[in-house]
PDB file of C-alpha atoms in Angstrom:
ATOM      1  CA  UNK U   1      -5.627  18.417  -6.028  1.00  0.00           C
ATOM      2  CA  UNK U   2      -2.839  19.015  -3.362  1.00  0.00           C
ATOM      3  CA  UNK U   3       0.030  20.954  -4.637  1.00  0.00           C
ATOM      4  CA  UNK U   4       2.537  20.269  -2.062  1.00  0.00           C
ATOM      5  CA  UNK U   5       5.541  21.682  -3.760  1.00  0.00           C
ATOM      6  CA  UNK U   6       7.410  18.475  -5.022  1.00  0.00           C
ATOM      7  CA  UNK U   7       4.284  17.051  -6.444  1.00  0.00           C
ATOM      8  CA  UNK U   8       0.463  17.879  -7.032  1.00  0.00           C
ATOM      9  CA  UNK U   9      -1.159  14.777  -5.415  1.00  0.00           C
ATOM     10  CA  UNK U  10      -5.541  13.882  -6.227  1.00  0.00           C
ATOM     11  CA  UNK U  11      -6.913  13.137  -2.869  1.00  0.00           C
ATOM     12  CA  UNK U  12     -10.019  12.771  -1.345  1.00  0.00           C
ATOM     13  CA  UNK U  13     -10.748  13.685   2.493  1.00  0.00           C
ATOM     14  CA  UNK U  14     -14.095  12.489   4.113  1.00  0.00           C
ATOM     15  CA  UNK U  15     -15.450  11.900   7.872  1.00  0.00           C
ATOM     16  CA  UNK U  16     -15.003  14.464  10.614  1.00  0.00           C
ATOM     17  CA  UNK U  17     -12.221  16.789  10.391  1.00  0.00           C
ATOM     18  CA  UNK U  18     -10.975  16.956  13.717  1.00  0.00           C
ATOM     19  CA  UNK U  19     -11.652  12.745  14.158  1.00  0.00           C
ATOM     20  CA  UNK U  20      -8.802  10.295  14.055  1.00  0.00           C
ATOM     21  CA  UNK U  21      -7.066   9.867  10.234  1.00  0.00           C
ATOM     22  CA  UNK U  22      -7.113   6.940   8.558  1.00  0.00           C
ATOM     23  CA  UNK U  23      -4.837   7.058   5.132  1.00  0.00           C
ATOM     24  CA  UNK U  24      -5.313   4.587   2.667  1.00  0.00           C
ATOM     25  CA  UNK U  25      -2.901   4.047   0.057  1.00  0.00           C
ATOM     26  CA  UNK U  26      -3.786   1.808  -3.166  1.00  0.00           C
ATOM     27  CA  UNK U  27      -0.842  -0.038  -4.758  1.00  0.00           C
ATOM     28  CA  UNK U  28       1.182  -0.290  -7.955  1.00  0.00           C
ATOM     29  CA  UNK U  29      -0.982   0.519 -10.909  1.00  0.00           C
ATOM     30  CA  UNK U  30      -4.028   1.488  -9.214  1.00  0.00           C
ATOM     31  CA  UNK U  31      -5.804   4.321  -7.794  1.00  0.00           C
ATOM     32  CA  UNK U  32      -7.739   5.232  -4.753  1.00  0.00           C
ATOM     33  CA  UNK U  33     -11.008   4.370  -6.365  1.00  0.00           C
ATOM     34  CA  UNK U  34     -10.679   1.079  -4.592  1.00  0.00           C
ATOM     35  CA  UNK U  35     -10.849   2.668  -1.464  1.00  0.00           C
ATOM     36  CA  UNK U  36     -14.653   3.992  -2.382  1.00  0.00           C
ATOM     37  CA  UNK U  37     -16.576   1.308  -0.049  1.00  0.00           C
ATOM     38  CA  UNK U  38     -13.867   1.029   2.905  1.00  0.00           C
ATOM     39  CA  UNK U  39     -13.962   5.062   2.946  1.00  0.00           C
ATOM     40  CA  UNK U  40     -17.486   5.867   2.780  1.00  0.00           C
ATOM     41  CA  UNK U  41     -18.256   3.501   5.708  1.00  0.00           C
ATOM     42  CA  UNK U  42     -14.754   4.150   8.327  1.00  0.00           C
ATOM     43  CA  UNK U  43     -16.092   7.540   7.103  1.00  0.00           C
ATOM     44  CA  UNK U  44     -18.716   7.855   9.676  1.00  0.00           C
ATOM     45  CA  UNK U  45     -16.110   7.555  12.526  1.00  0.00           C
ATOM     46  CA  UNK U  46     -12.998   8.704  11.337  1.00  0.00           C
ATOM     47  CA  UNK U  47     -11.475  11.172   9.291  1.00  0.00           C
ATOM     48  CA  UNK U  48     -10.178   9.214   5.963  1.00  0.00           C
ATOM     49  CA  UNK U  49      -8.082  10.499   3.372  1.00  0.00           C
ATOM     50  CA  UNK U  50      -7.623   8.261  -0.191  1.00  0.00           C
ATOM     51  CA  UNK U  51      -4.311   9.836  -2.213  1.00  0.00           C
ATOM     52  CA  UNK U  52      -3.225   8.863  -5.975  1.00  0.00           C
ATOM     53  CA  UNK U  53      -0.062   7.836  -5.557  1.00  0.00           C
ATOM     54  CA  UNK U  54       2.293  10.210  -7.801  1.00  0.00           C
ATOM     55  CA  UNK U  55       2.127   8.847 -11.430  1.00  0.00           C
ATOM     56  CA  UNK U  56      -0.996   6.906 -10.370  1.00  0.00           C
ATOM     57  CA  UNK U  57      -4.864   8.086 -10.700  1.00  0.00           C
ATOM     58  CA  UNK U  58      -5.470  12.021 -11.363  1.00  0.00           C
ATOM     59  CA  UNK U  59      -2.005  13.360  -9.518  1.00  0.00           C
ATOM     60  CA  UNK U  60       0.676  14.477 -11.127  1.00  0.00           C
ATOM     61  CA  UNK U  61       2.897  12.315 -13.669  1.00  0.00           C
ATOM     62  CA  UNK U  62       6.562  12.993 -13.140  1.00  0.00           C
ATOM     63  CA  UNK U  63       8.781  12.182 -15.541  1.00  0.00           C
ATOM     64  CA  UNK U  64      11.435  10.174 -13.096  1.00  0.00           C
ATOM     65  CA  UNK U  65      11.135   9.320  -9.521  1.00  0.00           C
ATOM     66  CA  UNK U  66       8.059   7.599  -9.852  1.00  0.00           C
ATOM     67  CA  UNK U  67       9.271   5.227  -6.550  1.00  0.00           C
ATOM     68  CA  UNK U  68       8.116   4.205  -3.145  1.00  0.00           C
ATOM     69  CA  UNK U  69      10.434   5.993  -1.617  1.00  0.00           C
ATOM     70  CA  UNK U  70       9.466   9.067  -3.204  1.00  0.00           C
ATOM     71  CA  UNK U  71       5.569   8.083  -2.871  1.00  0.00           C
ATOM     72  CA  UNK U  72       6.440   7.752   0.891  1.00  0.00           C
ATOM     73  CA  UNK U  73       7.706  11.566   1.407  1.00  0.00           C
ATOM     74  CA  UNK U  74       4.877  12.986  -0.845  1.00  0.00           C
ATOM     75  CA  UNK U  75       2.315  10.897   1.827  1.00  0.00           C
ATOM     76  CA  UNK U  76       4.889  12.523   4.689  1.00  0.00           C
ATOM     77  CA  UNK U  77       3.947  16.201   2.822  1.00  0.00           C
ATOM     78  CA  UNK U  78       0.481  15.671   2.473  1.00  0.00           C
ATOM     79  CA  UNK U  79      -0.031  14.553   6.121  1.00  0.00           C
ATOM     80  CA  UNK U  80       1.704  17.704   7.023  1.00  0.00           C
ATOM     81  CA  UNK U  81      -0.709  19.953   4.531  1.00  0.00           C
ATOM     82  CA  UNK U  82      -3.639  18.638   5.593  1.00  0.00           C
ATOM     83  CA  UNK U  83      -2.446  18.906   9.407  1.00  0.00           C
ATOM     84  CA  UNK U  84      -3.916  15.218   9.924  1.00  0.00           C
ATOM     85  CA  UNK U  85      -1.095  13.168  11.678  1.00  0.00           C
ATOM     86  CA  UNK U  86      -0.046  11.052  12.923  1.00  0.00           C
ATOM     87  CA  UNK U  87      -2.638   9.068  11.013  1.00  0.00           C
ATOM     88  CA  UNK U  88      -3.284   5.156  10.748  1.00  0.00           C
ATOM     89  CA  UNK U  89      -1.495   4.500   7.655  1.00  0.00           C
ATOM     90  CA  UNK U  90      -3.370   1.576   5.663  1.00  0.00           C
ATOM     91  CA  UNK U  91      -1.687   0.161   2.436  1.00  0.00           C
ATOM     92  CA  UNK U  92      -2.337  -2.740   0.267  1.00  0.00           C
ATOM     93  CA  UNK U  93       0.595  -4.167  -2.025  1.00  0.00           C
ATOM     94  CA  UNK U  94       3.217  -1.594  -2.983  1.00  0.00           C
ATOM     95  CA  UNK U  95       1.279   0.982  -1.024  1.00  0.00           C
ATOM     96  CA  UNK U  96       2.100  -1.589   1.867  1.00  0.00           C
ATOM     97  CA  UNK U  97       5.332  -1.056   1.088  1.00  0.00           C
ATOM     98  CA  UNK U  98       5.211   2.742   0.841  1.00  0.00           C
ATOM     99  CA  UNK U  99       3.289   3.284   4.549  1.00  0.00           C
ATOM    100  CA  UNK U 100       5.916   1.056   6.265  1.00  0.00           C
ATOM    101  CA  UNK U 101       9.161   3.511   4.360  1.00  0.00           C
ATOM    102  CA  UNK U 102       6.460   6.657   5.890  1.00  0.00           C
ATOM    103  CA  UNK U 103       6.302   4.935   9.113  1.00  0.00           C
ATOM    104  CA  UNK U 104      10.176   4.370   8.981  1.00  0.00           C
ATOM    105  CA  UNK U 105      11.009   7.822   7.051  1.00  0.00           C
ATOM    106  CA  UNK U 106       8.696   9.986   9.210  1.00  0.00           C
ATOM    107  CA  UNK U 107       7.847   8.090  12.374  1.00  0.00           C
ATOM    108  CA  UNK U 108       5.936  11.807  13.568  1.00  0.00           C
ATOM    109  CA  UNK U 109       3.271  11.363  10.980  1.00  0.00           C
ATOM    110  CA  UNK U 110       2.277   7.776  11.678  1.00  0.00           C
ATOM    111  CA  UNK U 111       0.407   6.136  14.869  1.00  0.00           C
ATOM    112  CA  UNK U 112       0.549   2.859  13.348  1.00  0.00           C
ATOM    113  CA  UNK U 113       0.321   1.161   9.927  1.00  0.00           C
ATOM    114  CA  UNK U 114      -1.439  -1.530   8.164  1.00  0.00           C
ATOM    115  CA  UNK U 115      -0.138  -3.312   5.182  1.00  0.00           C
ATOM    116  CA  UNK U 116      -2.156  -5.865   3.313  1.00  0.00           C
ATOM    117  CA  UNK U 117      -0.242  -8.025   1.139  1.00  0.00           C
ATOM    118  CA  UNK U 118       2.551  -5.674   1.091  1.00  0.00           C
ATOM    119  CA  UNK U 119       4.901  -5.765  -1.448  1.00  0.00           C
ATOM    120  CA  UNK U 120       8.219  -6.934   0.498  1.00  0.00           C
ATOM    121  CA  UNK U 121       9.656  -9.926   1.586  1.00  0.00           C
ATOM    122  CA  UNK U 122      10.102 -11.068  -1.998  1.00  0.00           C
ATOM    123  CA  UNK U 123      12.607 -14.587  -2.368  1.00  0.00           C
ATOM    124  CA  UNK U 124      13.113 -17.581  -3.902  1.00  0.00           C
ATOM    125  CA  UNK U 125      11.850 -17.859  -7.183  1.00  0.00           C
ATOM    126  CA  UNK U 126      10.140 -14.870  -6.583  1.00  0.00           C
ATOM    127  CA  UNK U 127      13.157 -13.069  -6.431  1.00  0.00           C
ATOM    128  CA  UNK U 128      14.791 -14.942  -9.286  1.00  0.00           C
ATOM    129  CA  UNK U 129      12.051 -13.395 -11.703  1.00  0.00           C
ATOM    130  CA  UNK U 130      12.602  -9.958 -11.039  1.00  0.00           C
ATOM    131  CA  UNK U 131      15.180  -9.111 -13.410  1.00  0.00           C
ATOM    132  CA  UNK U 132      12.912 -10.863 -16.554  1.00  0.00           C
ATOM    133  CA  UNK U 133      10.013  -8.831 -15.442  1.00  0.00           C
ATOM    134  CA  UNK U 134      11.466  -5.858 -14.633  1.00  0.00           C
ATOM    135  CA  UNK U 135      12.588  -6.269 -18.698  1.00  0.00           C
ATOM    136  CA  UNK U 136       9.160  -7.242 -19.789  1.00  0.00           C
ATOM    137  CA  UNK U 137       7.874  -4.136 -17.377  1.00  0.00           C
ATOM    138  CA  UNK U 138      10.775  -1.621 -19.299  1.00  0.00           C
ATOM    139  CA  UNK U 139       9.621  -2.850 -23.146  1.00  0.00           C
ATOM    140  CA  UNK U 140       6.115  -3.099 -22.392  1.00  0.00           C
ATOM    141  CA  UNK U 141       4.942  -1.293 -19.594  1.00  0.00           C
ATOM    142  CA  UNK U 142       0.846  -1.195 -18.455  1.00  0.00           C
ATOM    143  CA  UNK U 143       0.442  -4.091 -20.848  1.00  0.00           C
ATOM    144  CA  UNK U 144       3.119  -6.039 -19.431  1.00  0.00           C
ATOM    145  CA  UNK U 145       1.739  -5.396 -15.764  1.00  0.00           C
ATOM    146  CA  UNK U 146      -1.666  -5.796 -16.854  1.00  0.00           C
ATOM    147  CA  UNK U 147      -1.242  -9.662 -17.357  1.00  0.00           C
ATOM    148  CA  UNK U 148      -0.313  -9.865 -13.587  1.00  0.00           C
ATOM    149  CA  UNK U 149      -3.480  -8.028 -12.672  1.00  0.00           C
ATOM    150  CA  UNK U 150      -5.639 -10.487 -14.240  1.00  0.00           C
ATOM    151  CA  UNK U 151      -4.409 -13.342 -12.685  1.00  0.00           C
ATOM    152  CA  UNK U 152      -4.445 -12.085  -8.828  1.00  0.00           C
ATOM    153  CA  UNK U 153      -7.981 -12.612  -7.536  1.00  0.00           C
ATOM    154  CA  UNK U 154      -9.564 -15.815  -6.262  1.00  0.00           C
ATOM    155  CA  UNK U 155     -11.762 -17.371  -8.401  1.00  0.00           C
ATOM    156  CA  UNK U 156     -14.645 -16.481  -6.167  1.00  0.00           C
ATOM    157  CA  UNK U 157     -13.924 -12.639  -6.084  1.00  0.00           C
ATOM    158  CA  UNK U 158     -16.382  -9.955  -7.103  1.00  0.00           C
ATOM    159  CA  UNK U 159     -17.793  -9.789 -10.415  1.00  0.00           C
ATOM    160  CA  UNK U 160     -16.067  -7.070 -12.513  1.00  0.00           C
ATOM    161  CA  UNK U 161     -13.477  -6.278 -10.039  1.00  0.00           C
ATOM    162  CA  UNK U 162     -10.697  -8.034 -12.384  1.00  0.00           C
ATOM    163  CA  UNK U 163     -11.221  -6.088 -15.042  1.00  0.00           C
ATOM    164  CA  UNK U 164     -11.646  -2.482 -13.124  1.00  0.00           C
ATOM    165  CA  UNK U 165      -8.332  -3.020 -12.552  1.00  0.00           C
ATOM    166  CA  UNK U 166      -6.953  -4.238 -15.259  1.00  0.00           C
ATOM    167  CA  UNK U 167      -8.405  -1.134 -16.927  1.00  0.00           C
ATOM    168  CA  UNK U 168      -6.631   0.896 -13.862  1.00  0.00           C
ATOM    169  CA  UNK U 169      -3.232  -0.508 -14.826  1.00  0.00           C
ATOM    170  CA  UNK U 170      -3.826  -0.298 -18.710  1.00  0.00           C
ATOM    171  CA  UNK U 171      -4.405   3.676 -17.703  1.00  0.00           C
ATOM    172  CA  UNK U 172      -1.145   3.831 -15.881  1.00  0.00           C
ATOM    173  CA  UNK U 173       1.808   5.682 -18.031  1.00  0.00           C
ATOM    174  CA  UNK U 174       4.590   2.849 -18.689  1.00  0.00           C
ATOM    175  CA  UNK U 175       7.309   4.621 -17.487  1.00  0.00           C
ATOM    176  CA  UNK U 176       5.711   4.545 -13.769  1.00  0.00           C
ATOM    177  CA  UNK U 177       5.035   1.158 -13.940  1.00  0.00           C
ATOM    178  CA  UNK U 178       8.387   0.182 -14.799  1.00  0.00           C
ATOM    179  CA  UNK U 179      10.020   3.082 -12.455  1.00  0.00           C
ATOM    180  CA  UNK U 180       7.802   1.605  -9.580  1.00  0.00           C
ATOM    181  CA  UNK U 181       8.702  -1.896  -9.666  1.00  0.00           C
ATOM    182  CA  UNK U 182      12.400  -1.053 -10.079  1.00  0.00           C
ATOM    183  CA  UNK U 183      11.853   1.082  -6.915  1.00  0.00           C
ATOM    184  CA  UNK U 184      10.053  -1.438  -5.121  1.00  0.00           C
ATOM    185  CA  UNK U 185      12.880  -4.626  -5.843  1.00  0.00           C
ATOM    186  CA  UNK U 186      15.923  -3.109  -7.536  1.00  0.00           C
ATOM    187  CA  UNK U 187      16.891   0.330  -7.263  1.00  0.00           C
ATOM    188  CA  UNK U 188      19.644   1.312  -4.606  1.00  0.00           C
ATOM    189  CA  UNK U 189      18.021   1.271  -1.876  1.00  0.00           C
ATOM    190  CA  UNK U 190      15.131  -0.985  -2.282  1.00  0.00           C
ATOM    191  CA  UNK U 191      13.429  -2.987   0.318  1.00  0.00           C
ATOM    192  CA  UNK U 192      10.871  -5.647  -1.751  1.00  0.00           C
ATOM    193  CA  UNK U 193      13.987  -8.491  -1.567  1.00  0.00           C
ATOM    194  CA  UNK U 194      14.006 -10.791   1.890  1.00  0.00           C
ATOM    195  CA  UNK U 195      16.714  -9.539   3.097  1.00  0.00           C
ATOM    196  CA  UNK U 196      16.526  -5.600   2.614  1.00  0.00           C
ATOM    197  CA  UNK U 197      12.756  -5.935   4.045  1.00  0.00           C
ATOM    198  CA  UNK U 198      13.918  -7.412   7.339  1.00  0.00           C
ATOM    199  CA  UNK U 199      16.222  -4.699   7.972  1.00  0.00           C
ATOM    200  CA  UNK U 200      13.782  -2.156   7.316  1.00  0.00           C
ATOM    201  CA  UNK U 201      11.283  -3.538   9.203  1.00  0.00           C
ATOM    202  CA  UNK U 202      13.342  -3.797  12.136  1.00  0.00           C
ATOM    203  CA  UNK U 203      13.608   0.141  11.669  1.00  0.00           C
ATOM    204  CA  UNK U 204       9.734   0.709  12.281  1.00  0.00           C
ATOM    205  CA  UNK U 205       8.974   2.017  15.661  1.00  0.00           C
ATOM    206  CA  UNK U 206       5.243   1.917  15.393  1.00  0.00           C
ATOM    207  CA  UNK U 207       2.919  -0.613  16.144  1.00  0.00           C
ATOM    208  CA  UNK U 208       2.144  -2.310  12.589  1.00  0.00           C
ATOM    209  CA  UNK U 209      -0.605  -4.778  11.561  1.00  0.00           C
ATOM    210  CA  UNK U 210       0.078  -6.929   8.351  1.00  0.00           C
ATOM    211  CA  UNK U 211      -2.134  -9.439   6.819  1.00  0.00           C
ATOM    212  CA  UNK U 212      -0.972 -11.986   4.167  1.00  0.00           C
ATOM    213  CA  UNK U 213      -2.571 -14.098   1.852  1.00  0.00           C
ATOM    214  CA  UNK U 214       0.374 -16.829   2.491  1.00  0.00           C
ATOM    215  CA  UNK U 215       1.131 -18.615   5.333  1.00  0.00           C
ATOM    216  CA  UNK U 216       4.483 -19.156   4.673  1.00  0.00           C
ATOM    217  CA  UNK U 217       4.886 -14.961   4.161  1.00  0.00           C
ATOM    218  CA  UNK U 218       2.447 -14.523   7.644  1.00  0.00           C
ATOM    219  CA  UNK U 219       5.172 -16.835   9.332  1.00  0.00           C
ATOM    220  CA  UNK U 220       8.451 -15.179   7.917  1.00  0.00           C
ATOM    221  CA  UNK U 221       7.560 -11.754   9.174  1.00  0.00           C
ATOM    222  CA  UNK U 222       6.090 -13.060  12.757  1.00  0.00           C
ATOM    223  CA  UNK U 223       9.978 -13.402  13.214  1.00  0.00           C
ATOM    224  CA  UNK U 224      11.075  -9.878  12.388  1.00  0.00           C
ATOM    225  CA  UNK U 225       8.977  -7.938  14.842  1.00  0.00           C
ATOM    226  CA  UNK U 226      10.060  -5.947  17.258  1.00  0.00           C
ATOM    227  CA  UNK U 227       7.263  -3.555  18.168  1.00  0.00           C
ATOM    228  CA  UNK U 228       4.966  -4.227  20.857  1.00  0.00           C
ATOM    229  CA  UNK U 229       1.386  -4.286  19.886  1.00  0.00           C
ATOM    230  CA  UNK U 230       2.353  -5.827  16.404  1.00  0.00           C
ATOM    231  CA  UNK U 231       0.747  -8.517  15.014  1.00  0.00           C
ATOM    232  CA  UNK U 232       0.411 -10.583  11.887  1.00  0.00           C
ATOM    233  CA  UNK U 233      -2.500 -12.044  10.479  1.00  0.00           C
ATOM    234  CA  UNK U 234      -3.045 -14.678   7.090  1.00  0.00           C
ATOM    235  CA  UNK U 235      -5.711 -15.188   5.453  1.00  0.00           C
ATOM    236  CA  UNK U 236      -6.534 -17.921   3.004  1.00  0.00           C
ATOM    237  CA  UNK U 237      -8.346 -18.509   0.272  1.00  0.00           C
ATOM    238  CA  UNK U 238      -8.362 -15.133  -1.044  1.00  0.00           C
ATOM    239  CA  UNK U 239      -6.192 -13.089  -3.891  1.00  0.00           C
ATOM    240  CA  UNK U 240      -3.822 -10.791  -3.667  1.00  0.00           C
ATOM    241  CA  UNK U 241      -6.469  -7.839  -3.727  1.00  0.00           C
ATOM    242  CA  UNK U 242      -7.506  -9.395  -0.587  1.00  0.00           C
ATOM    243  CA  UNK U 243      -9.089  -5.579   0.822  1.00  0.00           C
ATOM    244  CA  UNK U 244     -11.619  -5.481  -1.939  1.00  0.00           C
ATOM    245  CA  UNK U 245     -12.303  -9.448  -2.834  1.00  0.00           C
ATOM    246  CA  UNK U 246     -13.205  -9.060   1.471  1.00  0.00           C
ATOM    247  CA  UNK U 247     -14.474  -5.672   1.883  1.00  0.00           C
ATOM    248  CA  UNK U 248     -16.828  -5.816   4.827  1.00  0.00           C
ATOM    249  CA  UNK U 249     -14.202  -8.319   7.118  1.00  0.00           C
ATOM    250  CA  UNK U 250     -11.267  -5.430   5.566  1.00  0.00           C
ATOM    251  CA  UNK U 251     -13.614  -2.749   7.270  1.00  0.00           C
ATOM    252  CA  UNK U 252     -14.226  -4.195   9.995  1.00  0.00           C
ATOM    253  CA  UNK U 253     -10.632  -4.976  10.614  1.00  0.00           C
ATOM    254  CA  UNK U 254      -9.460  -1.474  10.230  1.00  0.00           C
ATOM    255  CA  UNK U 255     -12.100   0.416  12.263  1.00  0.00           C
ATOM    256  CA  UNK U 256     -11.304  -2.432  14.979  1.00  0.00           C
ATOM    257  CA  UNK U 257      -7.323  -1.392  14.577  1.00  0.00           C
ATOM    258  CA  UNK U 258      -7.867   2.146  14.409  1.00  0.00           C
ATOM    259  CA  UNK U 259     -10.173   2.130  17.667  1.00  0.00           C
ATOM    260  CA  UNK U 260      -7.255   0.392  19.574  1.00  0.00           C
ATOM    261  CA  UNK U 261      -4.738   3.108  17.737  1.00  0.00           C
ATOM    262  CA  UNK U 262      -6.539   5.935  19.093  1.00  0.00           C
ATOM    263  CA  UNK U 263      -8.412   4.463  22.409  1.00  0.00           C
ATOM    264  CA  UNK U 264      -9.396   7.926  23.495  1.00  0.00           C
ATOM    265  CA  UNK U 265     -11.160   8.714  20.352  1.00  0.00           C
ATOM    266  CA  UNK U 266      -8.427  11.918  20.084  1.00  0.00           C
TER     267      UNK U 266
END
């Protein structure tokens, strides 16, 4: 546990000290348990460090501020305590989100990010929803979120990896779910809606990889980049928990990114 004076964040920190850092961030209602496989293997070539978001896993559970934003400037702290930066920060789904508001927040602690499925970019119907779930989210909390869990992963993903995390969200304290999601889409502020993403993104001055699992999403944000050395990738036929339903082609895709990040090896 990391007491870094706004917040006491779990993390784990594996590989080589003094080796490049990877960070990998888990997303809303999760933990970095699903990290385990990508972190024991990057492991043997880089340093990699797996947080609990705040409100999330075994760090602390404030009672407000339970927001990406927030998240973003703990990650900022704990880079900073742990004297790892600037690290590659990896993060799937909200924690996409919360590495690109680091990247944009505290460009000094970031060589380049990776967001898998990131939470942003939200419209359409999509975005007409948000206001009935962020309802269901505030009068029902993990339960609520819990129902969107279960129907994420392709129906060829890995046995018992639906209901690990359904059991991860059930675990999560309502008021963080619902304080999350209003963080992510709602709150002053927020960057999950279209528009609010592309400025944002347009703010990020390092080189950032992003994979979607729609084409359609792949092709929006192809037209908002700005950074040399960016790219977009999509890939089909998987779920939304796309790092762990494709483990060994997720490895292999970050120790690929991270060797171009750091060519040098420093």
């Amino acid at each position: 546990m990391k007491d870094l004076g706004r917040v006491r964040l779990f993390c784990t920190d594996l590989g080589p000290a003094a080796a490049p850092a990877l960070l990998l961030v888990h997303g809303w209602g999760g933990d970095g348990r699903e990290w385990s496989r990508h972190a024991e293997e990057l492991a043997e070539t880089f340093r990699v460090i797996v947080p609990d978001l705040r409100g999330h896993g075994r760090s602390e559970v404030p009672r407000e501020g339970n927001t990406p934003v927030e998240m973003a400037d703990d990650l900022a702290a704990l880079v900073d305590v742990l004297g790892a930066g600037p690290v590659v920060a990896v993060g799937h789904s909200m924690g996409g989100q919360v590495v690109n508001l680091l990247a944009v927040r505290r460009p000094d602690s970031v060589r380049s990010v990776v967001a898998l499925d990131p939470a942003h970019g939200a419209h359409g119907a999509e975005v007409d929803g948000i206001p009935g779930r962020l309802a269901e989210y505030r009068a029902n909390g993990a339960r609520a979120a819990a129902s969107f869990v279960a129907g994420a992963f392709a129906p060829d993903a890995p046995a018992g990896l639906r209901t690990a995390h359904v059991r991860t969200m059930l675990g999560t304290p309502d008021h963080v779910i619902a304080q999350a999601y209003a963080g992510m889409y709602t709150d002053p502020g927020a960057v999950g809606v279209r528009p609010h993403s592309e400025e944002y993104l347009r703010r990020r001055s390092r080189p950032a990889l992003t994979v979607w699992t729609s084409e359609e999403a792949a092709t929006w944000e192809r037209s908002t980049l700005r950074v040399a050395g960016s790219r977009v990738d999509h890939w089909a036929g998987t779920g939304h928990y796309l790092h762990e339903e494709r483990a060994e082609r997720t490895i292999r895709l970050l120790g690929d990114w991270a060797a171009r990040t750091f060519p040098s090896g420093s």
